[in-house]
Coordinates of C-alpha atoms in Angstrom, one line a residue:
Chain B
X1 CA 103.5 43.0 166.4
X2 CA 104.2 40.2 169.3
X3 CA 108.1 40.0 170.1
X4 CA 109.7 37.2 171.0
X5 CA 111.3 36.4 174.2
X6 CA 115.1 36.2 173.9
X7 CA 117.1 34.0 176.6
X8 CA 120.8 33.4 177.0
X9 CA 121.9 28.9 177.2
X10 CA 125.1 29.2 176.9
X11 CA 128.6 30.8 177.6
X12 CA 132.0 31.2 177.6
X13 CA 135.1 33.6 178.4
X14 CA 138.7 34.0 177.9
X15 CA 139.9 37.0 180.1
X16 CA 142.8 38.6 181.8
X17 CA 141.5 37.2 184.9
X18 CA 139.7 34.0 183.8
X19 CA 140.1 31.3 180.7
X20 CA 137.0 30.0 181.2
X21 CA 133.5 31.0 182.7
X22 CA 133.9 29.5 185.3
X23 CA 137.0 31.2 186.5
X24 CA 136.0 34.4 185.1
X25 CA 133.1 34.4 187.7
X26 CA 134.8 33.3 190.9
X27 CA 137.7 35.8 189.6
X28 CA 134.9 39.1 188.9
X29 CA 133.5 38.1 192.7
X30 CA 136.8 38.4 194.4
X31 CA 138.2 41.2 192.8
X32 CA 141.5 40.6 191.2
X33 CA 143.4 42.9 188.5
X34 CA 144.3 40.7 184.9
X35 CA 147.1 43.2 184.7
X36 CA 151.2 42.6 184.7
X37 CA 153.9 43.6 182.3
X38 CA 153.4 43.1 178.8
X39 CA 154.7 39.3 178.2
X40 CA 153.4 39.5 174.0
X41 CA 156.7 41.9 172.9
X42 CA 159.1 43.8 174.1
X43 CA 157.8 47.2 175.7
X44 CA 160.5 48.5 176.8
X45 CA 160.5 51.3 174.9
X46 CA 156.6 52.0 175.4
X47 CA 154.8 54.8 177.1
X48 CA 153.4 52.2 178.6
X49 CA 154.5 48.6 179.5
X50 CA 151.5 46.6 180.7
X51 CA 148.6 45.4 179.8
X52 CA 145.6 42.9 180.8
X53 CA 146.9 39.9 178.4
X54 CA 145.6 36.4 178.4
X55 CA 147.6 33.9 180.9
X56 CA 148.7 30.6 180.3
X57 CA 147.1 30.2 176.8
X58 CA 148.2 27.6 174.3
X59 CA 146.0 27.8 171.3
X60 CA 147.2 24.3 170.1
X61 CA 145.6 23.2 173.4
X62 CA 142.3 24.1 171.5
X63 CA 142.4 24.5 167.7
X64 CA 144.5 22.2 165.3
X65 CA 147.8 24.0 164.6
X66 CA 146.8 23.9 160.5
X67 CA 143.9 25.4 161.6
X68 CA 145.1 28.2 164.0
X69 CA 147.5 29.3 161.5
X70 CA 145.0 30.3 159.3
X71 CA 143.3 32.5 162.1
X72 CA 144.6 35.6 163.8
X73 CA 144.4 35.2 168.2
X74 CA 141.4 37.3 167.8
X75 CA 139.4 34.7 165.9
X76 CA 141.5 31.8 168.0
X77 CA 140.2 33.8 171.3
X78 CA 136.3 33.7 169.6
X79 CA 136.6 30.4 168.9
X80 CA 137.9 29.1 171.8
X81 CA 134.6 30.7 173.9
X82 CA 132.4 29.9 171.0
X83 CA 133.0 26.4 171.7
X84 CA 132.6 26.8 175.6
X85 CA 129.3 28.5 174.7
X86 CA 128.4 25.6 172.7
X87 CA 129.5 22.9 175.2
X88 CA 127.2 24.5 177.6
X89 CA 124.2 25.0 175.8
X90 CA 123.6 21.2 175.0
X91 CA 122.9 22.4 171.4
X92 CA 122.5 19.0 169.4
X93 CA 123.7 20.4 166.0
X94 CA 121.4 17.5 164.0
X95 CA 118.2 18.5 166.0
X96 CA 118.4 22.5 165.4
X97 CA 117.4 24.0 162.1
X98 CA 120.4 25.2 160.8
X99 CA 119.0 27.7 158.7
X100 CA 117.8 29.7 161.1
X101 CA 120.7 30.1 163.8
X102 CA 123.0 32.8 162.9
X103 CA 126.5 34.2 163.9
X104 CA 126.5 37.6 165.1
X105 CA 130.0 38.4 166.7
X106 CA 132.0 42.1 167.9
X107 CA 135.5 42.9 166.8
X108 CA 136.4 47.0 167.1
X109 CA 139.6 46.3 165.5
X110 CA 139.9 42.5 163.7
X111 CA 143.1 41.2 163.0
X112 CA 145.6 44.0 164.2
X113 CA 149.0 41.5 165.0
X114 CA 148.2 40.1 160.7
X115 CA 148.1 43.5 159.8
X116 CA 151.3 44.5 161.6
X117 CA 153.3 41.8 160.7
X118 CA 152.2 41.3 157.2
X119 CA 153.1 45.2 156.4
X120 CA 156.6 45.6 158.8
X121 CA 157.1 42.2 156.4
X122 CA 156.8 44.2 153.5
X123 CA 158.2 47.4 154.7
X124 CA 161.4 45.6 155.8
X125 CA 161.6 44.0 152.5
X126 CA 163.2 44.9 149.2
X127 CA 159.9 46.5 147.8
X128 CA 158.5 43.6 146.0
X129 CA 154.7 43.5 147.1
X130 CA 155.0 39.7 149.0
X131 CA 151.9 39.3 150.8
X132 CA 150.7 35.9 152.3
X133 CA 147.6 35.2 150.6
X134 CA 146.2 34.8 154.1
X135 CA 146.5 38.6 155.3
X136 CA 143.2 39.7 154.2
X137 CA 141.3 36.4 155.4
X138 CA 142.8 36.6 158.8
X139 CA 142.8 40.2 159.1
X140 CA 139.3 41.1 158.4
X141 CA 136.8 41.6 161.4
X142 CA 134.1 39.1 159.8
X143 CA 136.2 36.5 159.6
X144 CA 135.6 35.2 163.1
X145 CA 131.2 34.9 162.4
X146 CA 132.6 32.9 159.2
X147 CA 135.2 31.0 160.9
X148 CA 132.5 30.1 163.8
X149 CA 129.5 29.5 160.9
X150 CA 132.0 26.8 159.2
X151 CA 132.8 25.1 162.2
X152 CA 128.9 24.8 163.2
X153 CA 127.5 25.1 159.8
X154 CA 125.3 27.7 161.1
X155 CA 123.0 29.0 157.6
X156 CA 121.3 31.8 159.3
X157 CA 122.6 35.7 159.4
X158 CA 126.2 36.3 159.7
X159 CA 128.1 39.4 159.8
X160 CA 130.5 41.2 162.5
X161 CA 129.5 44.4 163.9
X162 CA 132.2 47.0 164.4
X163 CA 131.8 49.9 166.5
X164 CA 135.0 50.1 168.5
X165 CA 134.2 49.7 172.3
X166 CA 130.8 49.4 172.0
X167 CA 131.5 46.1 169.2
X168 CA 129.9 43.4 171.4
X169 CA 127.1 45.0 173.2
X170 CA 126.3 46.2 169.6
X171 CA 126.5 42.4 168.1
X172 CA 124.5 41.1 171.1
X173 CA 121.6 43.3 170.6
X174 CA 121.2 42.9 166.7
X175 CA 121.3 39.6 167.2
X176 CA 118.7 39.7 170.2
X177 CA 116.3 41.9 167.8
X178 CA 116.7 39.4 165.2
X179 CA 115.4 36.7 167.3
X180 CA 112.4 39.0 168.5
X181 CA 111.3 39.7 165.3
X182 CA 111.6 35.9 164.2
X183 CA 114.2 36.1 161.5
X184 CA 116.2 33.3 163.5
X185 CA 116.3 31.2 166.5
X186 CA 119.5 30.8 167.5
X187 CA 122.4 33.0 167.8
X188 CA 126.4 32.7 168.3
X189 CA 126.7 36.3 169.6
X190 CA 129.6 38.0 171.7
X191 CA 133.3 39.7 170.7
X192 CA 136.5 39.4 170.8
X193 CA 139.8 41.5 170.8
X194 CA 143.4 41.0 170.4
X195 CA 145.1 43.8 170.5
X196 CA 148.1 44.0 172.9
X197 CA 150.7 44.7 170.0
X198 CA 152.9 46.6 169.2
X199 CA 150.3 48.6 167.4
X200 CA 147.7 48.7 169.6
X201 CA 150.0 50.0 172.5
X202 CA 151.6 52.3 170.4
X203 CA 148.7 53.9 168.6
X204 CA 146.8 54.4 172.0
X205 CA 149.9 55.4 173.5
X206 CA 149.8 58.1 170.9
X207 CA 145.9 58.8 171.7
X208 CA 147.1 59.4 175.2
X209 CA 144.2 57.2 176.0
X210 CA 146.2 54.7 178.3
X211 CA 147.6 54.1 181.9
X212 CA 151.0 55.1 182.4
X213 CA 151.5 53.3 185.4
X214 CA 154.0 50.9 184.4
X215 CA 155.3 51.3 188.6
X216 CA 151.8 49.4 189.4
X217 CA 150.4 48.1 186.5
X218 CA 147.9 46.1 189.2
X219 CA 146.0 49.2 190.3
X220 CA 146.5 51.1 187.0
X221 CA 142.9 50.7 185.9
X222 CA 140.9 52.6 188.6
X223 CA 137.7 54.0 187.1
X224 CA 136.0 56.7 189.2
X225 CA 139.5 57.3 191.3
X226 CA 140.8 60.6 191.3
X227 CA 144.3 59.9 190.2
X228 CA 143.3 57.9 187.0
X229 CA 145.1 57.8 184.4
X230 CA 144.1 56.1 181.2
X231 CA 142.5 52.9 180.6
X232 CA 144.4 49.7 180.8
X233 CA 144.5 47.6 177.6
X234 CA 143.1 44.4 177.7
X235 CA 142.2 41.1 175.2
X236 CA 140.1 38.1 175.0
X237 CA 136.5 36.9 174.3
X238 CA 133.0 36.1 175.5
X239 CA 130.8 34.3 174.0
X240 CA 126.7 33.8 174.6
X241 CA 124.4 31.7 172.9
X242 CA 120.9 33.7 172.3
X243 CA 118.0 31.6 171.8
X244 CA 114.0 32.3 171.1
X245 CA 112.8 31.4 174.8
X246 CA 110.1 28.8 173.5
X247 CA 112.6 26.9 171.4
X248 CA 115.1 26.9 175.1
X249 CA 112.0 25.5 176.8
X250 CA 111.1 22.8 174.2
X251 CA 114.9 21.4 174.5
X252 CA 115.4 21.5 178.4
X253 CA 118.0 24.1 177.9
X254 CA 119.7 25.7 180.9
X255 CA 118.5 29.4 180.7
X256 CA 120.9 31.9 181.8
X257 CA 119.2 35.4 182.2
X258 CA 117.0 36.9 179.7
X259 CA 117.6 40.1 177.4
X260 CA 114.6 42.2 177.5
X261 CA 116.0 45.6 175.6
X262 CA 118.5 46.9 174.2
X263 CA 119.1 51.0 172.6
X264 CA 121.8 52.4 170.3
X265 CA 122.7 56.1 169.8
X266 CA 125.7 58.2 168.7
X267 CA 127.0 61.1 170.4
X268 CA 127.7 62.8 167.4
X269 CA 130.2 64.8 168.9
X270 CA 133.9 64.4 168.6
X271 CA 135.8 61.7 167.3
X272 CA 137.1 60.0 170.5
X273 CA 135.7 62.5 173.1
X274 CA 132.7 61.5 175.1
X275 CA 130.2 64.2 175.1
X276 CA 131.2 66.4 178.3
X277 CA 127.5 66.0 179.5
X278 CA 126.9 62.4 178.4
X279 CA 124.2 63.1 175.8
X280 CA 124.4 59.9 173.9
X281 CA 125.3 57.6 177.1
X282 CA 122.0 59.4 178.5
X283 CA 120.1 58.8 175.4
X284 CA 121.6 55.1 174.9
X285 CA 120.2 54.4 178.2
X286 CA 117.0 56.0 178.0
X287 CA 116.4 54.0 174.7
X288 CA 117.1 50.7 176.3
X289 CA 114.7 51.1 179.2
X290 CA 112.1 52.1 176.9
X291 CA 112.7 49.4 174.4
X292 CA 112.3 47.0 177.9
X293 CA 109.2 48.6 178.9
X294 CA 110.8 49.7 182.3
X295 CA 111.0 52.3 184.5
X296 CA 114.0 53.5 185.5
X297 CA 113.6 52.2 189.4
X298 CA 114.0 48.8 188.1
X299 CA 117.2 48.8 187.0
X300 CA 119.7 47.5 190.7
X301 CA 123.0 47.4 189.1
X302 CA 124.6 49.1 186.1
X303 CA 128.1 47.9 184.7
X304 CA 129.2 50.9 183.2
X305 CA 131.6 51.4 180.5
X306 CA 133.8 53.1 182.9
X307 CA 137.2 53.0 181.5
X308 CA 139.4 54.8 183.7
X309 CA 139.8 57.8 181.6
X310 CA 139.4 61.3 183.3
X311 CA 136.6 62.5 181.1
X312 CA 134.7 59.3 180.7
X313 CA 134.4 57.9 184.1
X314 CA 132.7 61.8 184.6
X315 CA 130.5 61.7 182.2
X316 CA 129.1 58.7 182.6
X317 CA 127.9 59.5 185.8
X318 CA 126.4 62.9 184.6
X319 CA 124.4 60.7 182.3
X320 CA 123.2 57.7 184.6
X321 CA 121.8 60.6 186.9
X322 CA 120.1 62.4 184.5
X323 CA 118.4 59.5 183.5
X324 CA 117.8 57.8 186.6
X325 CA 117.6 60.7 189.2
X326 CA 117.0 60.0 192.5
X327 CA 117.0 56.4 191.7
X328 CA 120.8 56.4 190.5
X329 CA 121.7 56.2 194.4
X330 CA 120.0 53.1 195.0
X331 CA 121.8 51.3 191.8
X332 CA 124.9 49.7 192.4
X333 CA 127.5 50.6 189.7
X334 CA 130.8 49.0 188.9
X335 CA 133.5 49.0 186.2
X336 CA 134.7 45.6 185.6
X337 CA 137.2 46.6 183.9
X338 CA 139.2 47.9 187.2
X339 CA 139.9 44.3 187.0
X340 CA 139.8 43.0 183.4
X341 CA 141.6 46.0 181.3
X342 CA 139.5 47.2 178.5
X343 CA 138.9 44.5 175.8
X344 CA 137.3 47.2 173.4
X345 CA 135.6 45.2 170.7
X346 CA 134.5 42.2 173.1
X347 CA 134.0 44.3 176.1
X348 CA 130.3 44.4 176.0
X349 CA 130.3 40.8 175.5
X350 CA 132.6 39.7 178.9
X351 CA 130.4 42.7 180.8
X352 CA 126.8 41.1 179.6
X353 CA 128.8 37.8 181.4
X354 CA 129.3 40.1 184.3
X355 CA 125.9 41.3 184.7
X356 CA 124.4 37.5 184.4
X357 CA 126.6 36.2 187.3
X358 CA 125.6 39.1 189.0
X359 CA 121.7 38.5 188.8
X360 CA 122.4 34.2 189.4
X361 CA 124.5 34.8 192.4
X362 CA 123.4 37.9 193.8
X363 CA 126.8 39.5 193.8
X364 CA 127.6 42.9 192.7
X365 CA 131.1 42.3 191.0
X366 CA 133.4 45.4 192.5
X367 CA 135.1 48.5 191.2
X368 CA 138.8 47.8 192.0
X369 CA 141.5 50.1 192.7
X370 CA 140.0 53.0 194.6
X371 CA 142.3 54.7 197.0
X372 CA 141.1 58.4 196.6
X373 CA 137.3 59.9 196.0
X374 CA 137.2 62.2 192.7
X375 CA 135.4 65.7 193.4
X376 CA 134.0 65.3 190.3
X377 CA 132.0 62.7 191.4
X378 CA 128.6 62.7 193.3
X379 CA 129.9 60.9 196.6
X380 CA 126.8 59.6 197.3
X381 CA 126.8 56.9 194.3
X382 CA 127.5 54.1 195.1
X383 CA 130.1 53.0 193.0
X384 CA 131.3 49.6 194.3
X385 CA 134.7 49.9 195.2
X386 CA 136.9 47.4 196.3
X387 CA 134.9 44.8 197.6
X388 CA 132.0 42.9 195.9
X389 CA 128.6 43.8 197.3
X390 CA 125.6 41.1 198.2
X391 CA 122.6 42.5 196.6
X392 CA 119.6 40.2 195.4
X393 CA 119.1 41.6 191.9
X394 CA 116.4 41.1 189.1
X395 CA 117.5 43.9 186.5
X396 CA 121.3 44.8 185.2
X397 CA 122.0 47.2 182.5
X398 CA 125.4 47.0 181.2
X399 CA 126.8 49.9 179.3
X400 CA 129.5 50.3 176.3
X401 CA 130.7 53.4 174.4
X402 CA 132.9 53.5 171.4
X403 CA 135.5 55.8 169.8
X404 CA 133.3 57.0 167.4
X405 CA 130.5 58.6 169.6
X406 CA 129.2 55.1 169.2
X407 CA 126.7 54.3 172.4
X408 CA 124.6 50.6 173.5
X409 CA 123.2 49.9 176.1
X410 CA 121.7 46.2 177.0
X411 CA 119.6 45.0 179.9
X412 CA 119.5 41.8 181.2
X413 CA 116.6 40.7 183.4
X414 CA 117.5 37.5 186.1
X415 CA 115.6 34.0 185.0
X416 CA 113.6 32.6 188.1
Chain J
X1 CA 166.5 12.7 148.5
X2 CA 167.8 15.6 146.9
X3 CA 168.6 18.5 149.3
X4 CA 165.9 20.4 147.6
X5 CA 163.5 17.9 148.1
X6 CA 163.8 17.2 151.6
X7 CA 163.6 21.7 152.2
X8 CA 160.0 21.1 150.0
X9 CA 158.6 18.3 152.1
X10 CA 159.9 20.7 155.0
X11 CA 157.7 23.5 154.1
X12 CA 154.7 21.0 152.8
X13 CA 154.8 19.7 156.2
X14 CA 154.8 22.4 158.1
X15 CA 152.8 24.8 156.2
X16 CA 150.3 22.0 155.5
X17 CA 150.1 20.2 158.7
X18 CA 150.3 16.8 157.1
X19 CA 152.6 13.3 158.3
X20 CA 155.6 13.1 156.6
X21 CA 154.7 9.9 155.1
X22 CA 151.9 11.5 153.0
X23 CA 154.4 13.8 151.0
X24 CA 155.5 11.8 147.9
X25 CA 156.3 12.9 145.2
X26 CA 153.1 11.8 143.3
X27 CA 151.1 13.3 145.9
X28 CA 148.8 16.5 144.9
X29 CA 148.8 19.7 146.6
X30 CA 145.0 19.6 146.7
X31 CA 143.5 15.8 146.5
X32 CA 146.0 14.6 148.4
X33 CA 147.6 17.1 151.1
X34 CA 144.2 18.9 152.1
X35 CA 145.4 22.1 150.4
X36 CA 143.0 25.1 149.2
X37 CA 143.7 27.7 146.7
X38 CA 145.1 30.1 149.3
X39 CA 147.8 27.5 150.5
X40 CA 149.0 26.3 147.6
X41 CA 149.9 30.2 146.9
X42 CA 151.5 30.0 150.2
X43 CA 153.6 27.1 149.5
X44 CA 154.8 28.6 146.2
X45 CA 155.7 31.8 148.2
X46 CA 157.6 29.9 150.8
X47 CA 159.8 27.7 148.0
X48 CA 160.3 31.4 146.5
X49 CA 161.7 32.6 149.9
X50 CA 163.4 29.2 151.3
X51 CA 165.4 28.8 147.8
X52 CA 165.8 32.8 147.1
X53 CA 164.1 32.8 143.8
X54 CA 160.9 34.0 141.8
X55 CA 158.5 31.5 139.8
X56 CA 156.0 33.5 137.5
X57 CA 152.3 32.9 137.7
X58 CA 152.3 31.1 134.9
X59 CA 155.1 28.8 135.9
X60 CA 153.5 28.2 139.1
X61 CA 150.0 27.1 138.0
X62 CA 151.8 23.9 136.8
X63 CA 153.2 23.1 139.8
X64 CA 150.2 20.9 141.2
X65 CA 152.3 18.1 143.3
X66 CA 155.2 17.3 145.6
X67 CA 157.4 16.3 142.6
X68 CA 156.6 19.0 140.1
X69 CA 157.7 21.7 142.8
X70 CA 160.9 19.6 143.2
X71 CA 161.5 19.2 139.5
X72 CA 160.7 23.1 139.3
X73 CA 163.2 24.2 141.9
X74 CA 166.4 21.0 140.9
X75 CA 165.7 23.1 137.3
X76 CA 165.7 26.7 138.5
X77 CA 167.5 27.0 141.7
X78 CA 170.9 28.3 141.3

């Protein structure tokens, strides 16, 4: 069977360190940290007290304010880069059969703030069972592909995947395979998160799964260093537009980078603990190069999941040796999300971002935030830090793991 | 206006995201305001919670405009 060739026309971001594509670039090539004290409620009494949150937003800026009341911000976030992604790909919506472009969007978590307030609502209340009838609309992880389908009348396929941390990555390559095997030619694909609540920082808290560093919450995410500590929660979106390459071409359409694999696995392990010698990251990786017809050497620059946890950042590296031997010290490899926080569900969708700018401008974005080399850690990687590096690349592989054992792995190949 | 009345065209505003001048009383919740199902319920909630009082299903369902929800609650509120 002939497979199609899948290209990305069109994006969009809201990050800790960006609001719009544009900014999230320049921002990723100079390195900055999204993170500060936690503005969205009062942490005070938190474990921890920061987080990567979204600066300067005003939804009403973007989405009519009846509108936006019907949405949780993780739906506002999607459909504030949705339309960026839209803007930029020049998609005229009365030239495009509508019946074959689809909505295929991440969330690990949906609508956590609906969910907390609608239930401390009712728990605060005198019993009676008062629920807005808009809880389980907004709350619901879908409801941002059927928000986005609405506003474009997109016909085609339409779901949300969810598989915590790995959400995005995960909705990008269903919707990349759907295209290849001609089911649709258009996708509205990427994730978004808004977690920074009271919940969110609590229940992680809890997990023990987050930086502590409320002295510095600037070089609290430091994947790979020694003294990390946790991952640094973050929120936001990214947004790409997937199209059948020949269908790009006919319209003129600006073409991004192209996706030529993608693999899935689970650890099937532990709930929230990676496998100690990375058998699913090895596997997820192995998969994707395969399903790209590739050899490992072709692969120049991996953007790991790399959270900043002590066992993950390890065993991740255990698993991009294994598969890539003596190779893995020619890749470059970076964590983003030294800079950006962890945006769990839309993670893989604002790293696929960061491994397109890096194959346009030739930058390798950096790992922030190292001060002291880990033991555990093969020093001869080269892991990024601190500075972006120059590199003409043609092949990035950008990696996302979920609490779960969830694994996905997507490589994006640069458009000449 | 009644007090009542001008709390309803409050919440109809706000809730709905309509001008003021659109909320007469003949106006209906759905051909008029813009309202679905799921807001209607939601403005029925909110005159439960603004004027401190419970309207049955039942009771509710004929509530379709601006004046039947003020006739409603001049009737009912306390």
């Amino acid at each position: 069977m002939n497979l199609r060739r899948v290209v990305v026309t069109g994006i969009g971001a809201l990050t800790p360190i960006g609001n719009n594509s544009d900014d999230f670039r320049k921002a990723l090539a100079t390195g900055v940290s999204g993170a500060a004290p936690i503005t969205h409620f009062d942490a005070s009494l938190f474990k921890t007290q920061f987080a990567c949150e979204v600066k300067n937003f005003d939804v009403q800026d973007y989405i009519d304010r009846k509108e936006a009341r019907k949405m949780d911000p993780f739906t506002q976030y999607a459909m504030v880069t949705v339309e960026e992604a839209m803007n930029d790909s020049g998609l005229d919506l009365d030239k495009i059969n509508l019946a074959r472009a689809g909505v295929i969007w991440g969330s690990g978590i949906g609508g956590l703030k609906t969910f907390q307030d609608e239930v401390t609502g009712f728990a605060t209340g005198n019993g009676e069972p008062r629920f807005n009838p808009f809880f389980i609309p907004k709350m619901i992880a879908d409801i941002s592909a059927g928000f986005i389908s609405i506003k474009y009348g997109f016909r085609g396929p339409n779901f949300v995947t969810v598989s915590a941390c790995a959400s995005a990555t995960n909705a990008l390559i269903d919707a990349f395979n759907y295209i290849r095997l001609g089911k649709a030619d258009i996708f509205i694909s990427g994730g978004s998160e808004a977690a920074v609540t009271e919940a969110g920082i609590g229940g992680f808290n809890a997990m023990k799964a987050l930086s502590q560093r409320n002295d510095s919450p600037e070089t609290a995410s430091r994947p790979f260093d020694k003294d990390r500590d946790g991952f640094v929660l973050g929120e936001g979106a990214g947004a790409l537009i997937l199209e059948e390459y020949e269908h790009a071409v006919a319209r003129g359409a600006k073409i991004y980078a192209e996706i030529v694999g993608g693999g899935m696995s689970a650890d099937a392990y532990h709930m929230t603990a990676p496998h100690p010698e990375g058998l699913g990251a090895s596997s997820v990786m192995t998969l994707a190069l395969e399903d790209a017809g590739l050899d490992p050497e072709a692969i120049d620059y991996i953007n790991v999941h790399g959270t900043s946890t002590p066992l993950g950042d390890v065993s991740e590296t255990k698993a991009i040796q294994k598969v890539f031997g003596a190779h893995a010290y020619k890749l470059n490899i970076s964590s983003t999300k030294s800079m950006t926080g962890h945006l769990l569900g839309a993670a893989g969708a604002i790293e696929a971002l960061a491994c397109i700018f890096a194959l346009q401008d030739g930058i390798v974005p950096p790992t922030i935030n190292h001060f002291t080399d880990d033991e555990n850690l093969d020093p001869d990687l080269n892991l990024t830090f601190n500075k972006a590096q120059q590199r003409d690349l043609n092949y990035a592989l950008s990696n996302t793991f979920g609490f779960g054992g969830h694994n996905c792995s997507v490589i994006f190949k640069k458009h000449i | 206006m009644s007090e009542i009345a001008e709390k309803v065209k409050a919440i109809i505003v706000d809730k709905l995201g309509v001008e003021e001048s659109e909320v007469t009383m003949e106006a209906s919740f759905t051909n008029d305001l813009g309202a679905d199902s799921l807001d209607t319920v939601e403005l029925i909630m909110e005159f439960e919670k603004e004027f401190n009082l419970s309207i049955p299903d039942d009771q509710a369902e004929q509530i379709g405009t601006v004046g039947q929800a003020v006739s409603y609650l001049e009737a009912n509120v306390k």
